[in-house]
XYZ file of C-alpha atoms in Angstrom:
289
model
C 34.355 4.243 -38.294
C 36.809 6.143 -36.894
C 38.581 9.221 -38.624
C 42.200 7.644 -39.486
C 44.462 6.452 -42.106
C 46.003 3.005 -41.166
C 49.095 1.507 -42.391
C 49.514 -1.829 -42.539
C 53.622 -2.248 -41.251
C 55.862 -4.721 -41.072
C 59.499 -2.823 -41.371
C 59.800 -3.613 -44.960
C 60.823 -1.227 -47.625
C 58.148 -1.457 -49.190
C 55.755 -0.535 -46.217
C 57.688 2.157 -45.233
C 56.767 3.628 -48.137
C 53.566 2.784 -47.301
C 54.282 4.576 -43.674
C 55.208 7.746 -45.987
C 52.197 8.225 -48.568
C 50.161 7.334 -45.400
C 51.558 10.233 -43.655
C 51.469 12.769 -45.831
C 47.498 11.710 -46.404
C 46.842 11.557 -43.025
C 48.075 15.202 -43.435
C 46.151 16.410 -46.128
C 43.035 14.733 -44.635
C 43.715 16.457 -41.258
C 43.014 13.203 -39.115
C 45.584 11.035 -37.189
C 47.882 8.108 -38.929
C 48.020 4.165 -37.489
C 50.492 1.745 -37.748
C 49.604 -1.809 -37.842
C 51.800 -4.320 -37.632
C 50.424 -7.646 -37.397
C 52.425 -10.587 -36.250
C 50.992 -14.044 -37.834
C 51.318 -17.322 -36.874
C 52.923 -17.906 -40.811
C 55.597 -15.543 -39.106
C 56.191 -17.532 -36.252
C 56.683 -20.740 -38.046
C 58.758 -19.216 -40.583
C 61.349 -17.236 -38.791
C 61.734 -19.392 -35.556
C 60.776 -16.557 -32.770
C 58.236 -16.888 -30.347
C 55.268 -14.159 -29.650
C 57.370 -12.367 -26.855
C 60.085 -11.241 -28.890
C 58.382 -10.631 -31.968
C 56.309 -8.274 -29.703
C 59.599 -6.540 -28.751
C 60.922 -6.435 -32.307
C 57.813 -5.186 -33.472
C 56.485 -2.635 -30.883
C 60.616 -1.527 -30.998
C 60.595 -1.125 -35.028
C 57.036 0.963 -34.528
C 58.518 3.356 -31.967
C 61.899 3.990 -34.280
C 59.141 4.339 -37.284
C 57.022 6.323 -35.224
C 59.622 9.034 -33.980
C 61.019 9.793 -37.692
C 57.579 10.309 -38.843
C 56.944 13.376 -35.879
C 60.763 14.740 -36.948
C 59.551 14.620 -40.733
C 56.188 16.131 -40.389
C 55.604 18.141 -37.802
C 52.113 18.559 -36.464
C 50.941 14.516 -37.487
C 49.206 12.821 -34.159
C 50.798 9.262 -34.436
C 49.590 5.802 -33.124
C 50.948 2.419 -32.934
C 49.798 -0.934 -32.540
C 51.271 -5.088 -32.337
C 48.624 -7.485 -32.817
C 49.176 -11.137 -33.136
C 46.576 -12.942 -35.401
C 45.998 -13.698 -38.795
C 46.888 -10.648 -41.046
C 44.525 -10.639 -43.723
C 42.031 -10.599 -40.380
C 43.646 -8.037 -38.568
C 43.965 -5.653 -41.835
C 40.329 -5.950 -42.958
C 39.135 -5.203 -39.516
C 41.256 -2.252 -39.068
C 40.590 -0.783 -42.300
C 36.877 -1.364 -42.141
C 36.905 0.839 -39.124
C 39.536 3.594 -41.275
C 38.881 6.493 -43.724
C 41.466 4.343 -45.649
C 43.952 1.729 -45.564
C 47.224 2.082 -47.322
C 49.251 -1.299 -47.680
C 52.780 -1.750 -49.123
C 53.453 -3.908 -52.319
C 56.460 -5.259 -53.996
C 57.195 -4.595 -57.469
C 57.513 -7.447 -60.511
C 60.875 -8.204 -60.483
C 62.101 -6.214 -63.428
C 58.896 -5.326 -64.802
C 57.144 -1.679 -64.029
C 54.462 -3.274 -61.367
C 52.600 -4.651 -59.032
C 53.060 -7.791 -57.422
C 49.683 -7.987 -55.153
C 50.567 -11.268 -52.697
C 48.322 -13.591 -51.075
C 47.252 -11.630 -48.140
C 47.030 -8.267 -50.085
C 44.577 -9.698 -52.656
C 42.261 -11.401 -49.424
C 42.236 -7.869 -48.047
C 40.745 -6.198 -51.115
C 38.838 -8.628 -51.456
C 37.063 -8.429 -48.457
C 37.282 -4.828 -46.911
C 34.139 -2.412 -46.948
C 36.230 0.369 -47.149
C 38.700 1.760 -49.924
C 42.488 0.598 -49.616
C 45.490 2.200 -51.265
C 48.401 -0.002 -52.500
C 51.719 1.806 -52.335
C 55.274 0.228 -54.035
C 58.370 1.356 -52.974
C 59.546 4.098 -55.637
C 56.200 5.424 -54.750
C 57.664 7.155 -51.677
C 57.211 10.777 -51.229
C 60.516 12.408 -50.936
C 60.727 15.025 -48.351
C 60.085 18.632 -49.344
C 58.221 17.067 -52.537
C 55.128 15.339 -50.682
C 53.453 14.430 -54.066
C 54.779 13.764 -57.345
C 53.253 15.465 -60.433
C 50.341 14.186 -62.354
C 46.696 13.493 -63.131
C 44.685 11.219 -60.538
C 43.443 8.614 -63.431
C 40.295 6.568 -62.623
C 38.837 4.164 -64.463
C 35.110 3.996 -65.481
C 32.008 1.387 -66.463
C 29.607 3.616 -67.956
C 26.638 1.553 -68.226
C 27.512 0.700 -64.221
C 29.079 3.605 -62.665
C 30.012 3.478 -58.856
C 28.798 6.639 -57.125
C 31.221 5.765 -54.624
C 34.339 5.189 -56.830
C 33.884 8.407 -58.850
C 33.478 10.335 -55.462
C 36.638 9.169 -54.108
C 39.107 10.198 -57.474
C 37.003 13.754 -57.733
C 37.729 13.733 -54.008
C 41.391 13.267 -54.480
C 41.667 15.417 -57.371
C 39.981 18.337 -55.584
C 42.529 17.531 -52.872
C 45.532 17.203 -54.362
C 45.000 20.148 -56.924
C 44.975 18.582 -59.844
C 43.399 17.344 -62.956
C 41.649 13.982 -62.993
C 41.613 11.949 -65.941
C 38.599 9.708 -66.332
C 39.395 6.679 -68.879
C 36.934 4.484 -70.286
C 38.309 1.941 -72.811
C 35.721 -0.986 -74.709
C 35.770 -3.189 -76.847
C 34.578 -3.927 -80.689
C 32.032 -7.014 -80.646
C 32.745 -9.607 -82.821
C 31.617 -9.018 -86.928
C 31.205 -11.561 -89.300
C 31.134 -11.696 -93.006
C 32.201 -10.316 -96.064
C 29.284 -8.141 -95.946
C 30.065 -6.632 -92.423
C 33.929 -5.321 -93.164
C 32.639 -2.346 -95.090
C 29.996 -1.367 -92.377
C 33.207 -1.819 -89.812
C 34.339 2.020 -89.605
C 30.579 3.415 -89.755
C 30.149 0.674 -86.709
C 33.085 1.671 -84.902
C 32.308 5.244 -85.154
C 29.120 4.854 -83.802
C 30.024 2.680 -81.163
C 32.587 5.630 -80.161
C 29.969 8.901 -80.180
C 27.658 6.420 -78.092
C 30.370 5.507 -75.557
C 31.713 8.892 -75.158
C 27.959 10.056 -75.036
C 27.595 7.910 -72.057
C 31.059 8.855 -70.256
C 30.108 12.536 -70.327
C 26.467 11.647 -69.343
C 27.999 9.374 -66.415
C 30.337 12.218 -65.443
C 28.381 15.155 -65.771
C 26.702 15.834 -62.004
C 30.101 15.101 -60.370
C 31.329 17.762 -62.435
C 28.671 20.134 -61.306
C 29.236 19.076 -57.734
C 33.090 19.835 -57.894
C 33.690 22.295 -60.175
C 36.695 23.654 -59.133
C 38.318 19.549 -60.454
C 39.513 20.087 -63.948
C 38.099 16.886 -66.116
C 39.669 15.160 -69.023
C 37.616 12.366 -69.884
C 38.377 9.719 -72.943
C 36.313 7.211 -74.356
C 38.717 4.625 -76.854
C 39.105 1.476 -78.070
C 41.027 -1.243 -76.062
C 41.390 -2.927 -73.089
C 40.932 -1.163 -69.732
C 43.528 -2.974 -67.476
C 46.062 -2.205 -70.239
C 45.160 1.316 -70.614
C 44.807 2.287 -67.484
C 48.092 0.216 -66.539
C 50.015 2.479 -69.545
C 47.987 5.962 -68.456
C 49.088 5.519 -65.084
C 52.688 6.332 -66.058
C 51.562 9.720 -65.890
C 49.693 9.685 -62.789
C 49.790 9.903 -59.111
C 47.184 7.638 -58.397
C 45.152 5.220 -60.154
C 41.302 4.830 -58.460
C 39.516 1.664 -59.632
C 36.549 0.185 -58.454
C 35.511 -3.563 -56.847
C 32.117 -4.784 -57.049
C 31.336 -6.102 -53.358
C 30.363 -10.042 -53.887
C 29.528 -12.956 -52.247
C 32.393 -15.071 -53.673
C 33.577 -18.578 -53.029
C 36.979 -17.255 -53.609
C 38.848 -14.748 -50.983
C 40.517 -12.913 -53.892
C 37.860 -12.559 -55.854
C 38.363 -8.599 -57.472
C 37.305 -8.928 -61.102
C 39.740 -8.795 -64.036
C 40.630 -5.399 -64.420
C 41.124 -4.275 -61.110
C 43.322 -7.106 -60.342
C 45.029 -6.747 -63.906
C 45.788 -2.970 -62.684
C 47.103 -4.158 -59.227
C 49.968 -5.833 -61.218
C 51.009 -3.829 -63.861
C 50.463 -0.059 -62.468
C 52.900 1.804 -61.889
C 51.492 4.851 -59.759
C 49.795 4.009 -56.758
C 46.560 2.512 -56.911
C 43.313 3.006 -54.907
C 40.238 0.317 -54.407
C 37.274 1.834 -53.986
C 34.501 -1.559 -52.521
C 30.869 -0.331 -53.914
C 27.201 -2.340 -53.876
């Protein structure tokens, strides 16, 4: 793996705001920033051009990209590349051998959200390493590199990813700010007259046991960075929903993706790809065993 943060471009507005919250990682992480841009043969058929000049377009758009980014932040090593191939291939690769991947994504058309395509979805599905998905509004304005907020990650305390809960203290500790750890579940189905009176003691308990097992869940990471202020809440609901409404309030969103030998390309469980839609912050996939 080499020390980077790639960007997967394609002269859209939505991956140049991709281009941007790449950049001003690459910054904070201290290591260089790639742009991809990956010309497919979908491409070809679909706007008419052959390989030759969409190499020209391409490597033309990258140098134009590449020369505002060294104006904007001065200091940021900068490389390009033009492959041809297919781009879910081409991304996976190059992000398997990234610190991180950062992809753009277009918003639901009048809705706060994601709209996670074909070839986004196949890339988190397959890569081994974690990938950022960036909308447009998401674009750090100059002079204000990050936005205000928590970094909100959500948690499965009985199966807790070392690996995802790493990454959001990480990015707290590196953005300075709080994280928010959320972990929402849900009442299992009662029956009976006889049960509707036990229903508050039951939900009660089913709350102290749940937060219980957040704060046992969270408690070495917060011995290991203790410098990451940690509000952590255990409720009632439906994760993909309340994450989806908590990230209003963040900067970034880190969720998890159980790694799986699936029939399916875009295979990323429920509430991770329920998130993808409907967040509106940023949100980071963190692939764990």
């Amino acid at each position: 793996m080499s020390r980077t943060v790639t960007v997967g471009f394609d002269g859209s507005r939505e991956s140049l705001a991709a281009v941007d919250w790449g950049a001003e990682e690459a910054l904070r992480r201290r290591i260089p920033l790639k742009l991809l841009h990956v010309w497919s043969k979908d491409e070809e058929r679909r706007t008419h051009v052959d390989p030759a000049t969409a190499r020209g377009w391409g490597e033309r758009t990258l140098r134009i990209t590449e020369r505002r980014l060294r104006r904007r932040h001065c200091g940021l090593s900068v490389v390009t590349a033009w492959v041809p191939g297919d781009s879910a291939d081409a991304l996976c690769a190059a992000g398997d051998e990234s610190e991180l991947l950062v992809l753009g994504s277009r918003g639901l058309s009048g809705l706060a959200g994601f709209l996670a395509g074909s070839v986004s979805l196949a890339v988190l599905a397959r890569m081994r390493r974690p990938a950022i998905l960036v909308r447009a509004h998401n674009a750090p304005a100059p002079g204000n590199p990050r936005p205000a907020g928590d970094v909100l990650l959500g948690l499965d305390v009985y199966s807790p990813s070392d690996e995802t809960i790493e990454f959001a203290f990480t990015a707290a500790e590196r953005y300075g700010c709080r994280l928010h750890v959320l972990h929402s579940w849900q009442m299992p189905a009662v029956h009976g007259p006889d049960m509707a009176g036990l229903l508050p003691t039951l939900l009660a308990d089913i709350g102290q046991e749940r937060q219980q097992a957040l704060d046992d869940a969270l408690a070495p990471w917060m011995e290991k960075y203790p410098a990451v202020p940690v509000f952590r809440r255990s409720s009632q609901g439906r994760a993909a929903q309340d994450l989806a409404e908590a990230s209003r309030d963040a900067r970034l969103v880190v969720v998890g993706r159980r790694n799986r030998r699936a029939r399916i390309d875009t295979h990323i469980g429920a509430v991770t790809h329920g998130v993808l839609h409907h967040s509106v912050a940023p949100v980071a996939v963190v692939p764990h065993d």
